[in-house]
């Protein structure tokens, strides 16, 4: 009887540590998503601020579009991982 309680106690400790690890991973991904958005705004501001007067607007548009697609992709990747981990926890 005592060994069964000891095994259950160890199993709950392992489960709690695993859930803490998953919680830490989710919070780190949320922080990374915030950093991506901050870098996105910074890059757009720097590109527009340092733009010479006589530059082709098509090239600037393409550069901004590529940066936007990259940031969207990375942000979607973080959200996909977050939902995958959430589904793993729930069932």
Tab-separated table of C-alpha atoms in Angstrom:
chain	number	residue	atom	x	y	z
A	1	UNK	CA	0.000	0.000	0.000
A	2	UNK	CA	2.822	2.376	0.844
A	3	UNK	CA	4.659	1.737	-2.444
A	4	UNK	CA	1.496	2.594	-4.429
A	5	UNK	CA	1.200	5.955	-2.676
A	6	UNK	CA	4.880	6.611	-3.291
A	7	UNK	CA	4.517	5.852	-7.037
A	8	UNK	CA	1.441	8.105	-7.299
A	9	UNK	CA	3.343	10.869	-5.507
A	10	UNK	CA	6.272	10.549	-7.926
A	11	UNK	CA	3.933	10.528	-10.937
A	12	UNK	CA	2.180	13.723	-9.809
A	13	UNK	CA	5.553	15.389	-9.260
A	14	UNK	CA	6.646	14.459	-12.786
A	15	UNK	CA	3.363	15.690	-14.265
A	16	UNK	CA	3.641	19.013	-12.432
A	17	UNK	CA	7.209	19.512	-13.656
A	18	UNK	CA	6.165	18.688	-17.219
A	19	UNK	CA	3.259	21.144	-17.064
A	20	UNK	CA	5.580	23.845	-15.706
A	21	UNK	CA	7.944	23.216	-18.619
A	22	UNK	CA	5.100	23.487	-21.140
A	23	UNK	CA	3.860	26.675	-19.469
A	24	UNK	CA	7.364	28.139	-19.701
A	25	UNK	CA	7.584	27.242	-23.411
A	26	UNK	CA	4.246	28.931	-24.140
A	27	UNK	CA	5.221	32.093	-22.310
A	28	UNK	CA	8.565	32.173	-24.137
A	29	UNK	CA	6.790	31.841	-27.503
A	30	UNK	CA	4.441	34.694	-26.581
A	31	UNK	CA	7.468	36.819	-25.695
A	32	UNK	CA	9.130	35.934	-29.012
A	33	UNK	CA	5.985	36.925	-30.877
A	34	UNK	CA	6.018	40.299	-29.125
A	35	UNK	CA	9.696	40.791	-30.010
A	36	UNK	CA	8.938	40.007	-33.650
A	37	UNK	CA	6.247	42.674	-33.759
A	38	UNK	CA	8.604	45.171	-32.135
A	39	UNK	CA	11.345	44.416	-34.679
A	40	UNK	CA	8.831	44.710	-37.505
A	41	UNK	CA	7.813	48.201	-36.465
A	42	UNK	CA	11.458	49.182	-35.965
A	43	UNK	CA	12.524	47.908	-39.399
A	44	UNK	CA	9.680	49.701	-41.168
A	45	UNK	CA	10.487	52.938	-39.331
A	46	UNK	CA	14.215	52.715	-40.113
A	47	UNK	CA	13.627	51.948	-43.789
A	48	UNK	CA	11.210	54.844	-44.170
A	49	UNK	CA	13.362	57.263	-42.152
A	50	UNK	CA	16.616	56.552	-43.988
A	51	UNK	CA	15.015	56.524	-47.399
A	52	UNK	CA	16.628	58.911	-49.858
A	53	UNK	CA	14.332	61.290	-51.674
A	54	UNK	CA	14.956	59.819	-55.106
A	55	UNK	CA	14.417	56.127	-54.677
A	56	UNK	CA	12.104	53.883	-56.590
A	57	UNK	CA	8.934	53.318	-54.584
A	58	UNK	CA	8.454	49.880	-56.167
A	59	UNK	CA	11.729	48.649	-54.668
A	60	UNK	CA	10.788	50.033	-51.258
A	61	UNK	CA	7.371	48.404	-51.543
A	62	UNK	CA	8.929	45.043	-52.406
A	63	UNK	CA	11.360	45.265	-49.479
A	64	UNK	CA	8.563	46.139	-47.050
A	65	UNK	CA	6.395	43.344	-48.476
A	66	UNK	CA	9.175	40.759	-48.006
A	67	UNK	CA	9.751	41.908	-44.418
A	68	UNK	CA	6.003	41.714	-43.735
A	69	UNK	CA	5.720	38.183	-45.142
A	70	UNK	CA	8.706	36.992	-43.070
A	71	UNK	CA	7.307	38.450	-39.854
A	72	UNK	CA	3.839	37.032	-40.544
A	73	UNK	CA	5.327	33.602	-41.194
A	74	UNK	CA	7.336	33.579	-37.967
A	75	UNK	CA	4.361	34.859	-35.972
A	76	UNK	CA	2.101	32.176	-37.472
A	77	UNK	CA	4.737	29.570	-36.644
A	78	UNK	CA	4.712	30.601	-32.976
A	79	UNK	CA	0.904	30.512	-32.857
A	80	UNK	CA	0.867	27.079	-34.521
A	81	UNK	CA	3.288	25.722	-31.923
A	82	UNK	CA	1.231	27.285	-29.158
A	83	UNK	CA	-1.953	25.603	-30.360
A	84	UNK	CA	-0.109	22.305	-30.854
A	85	UNK	CA	1.143	22.385	-27.279
A	86	UNK	CA	-2.343	23.395	-26.060
A	87	UNK	CA	-3.878	20.419	-27.874
A	88	UNK	CA	-1.179	18.174	-26.416
A	89	UNK	CA	-2.089	19.271	-22.889
A	90	UNK	CA	-5.868	19.002	-23.340
A	91	UNK	CA	-5.914	15.697	-25.046
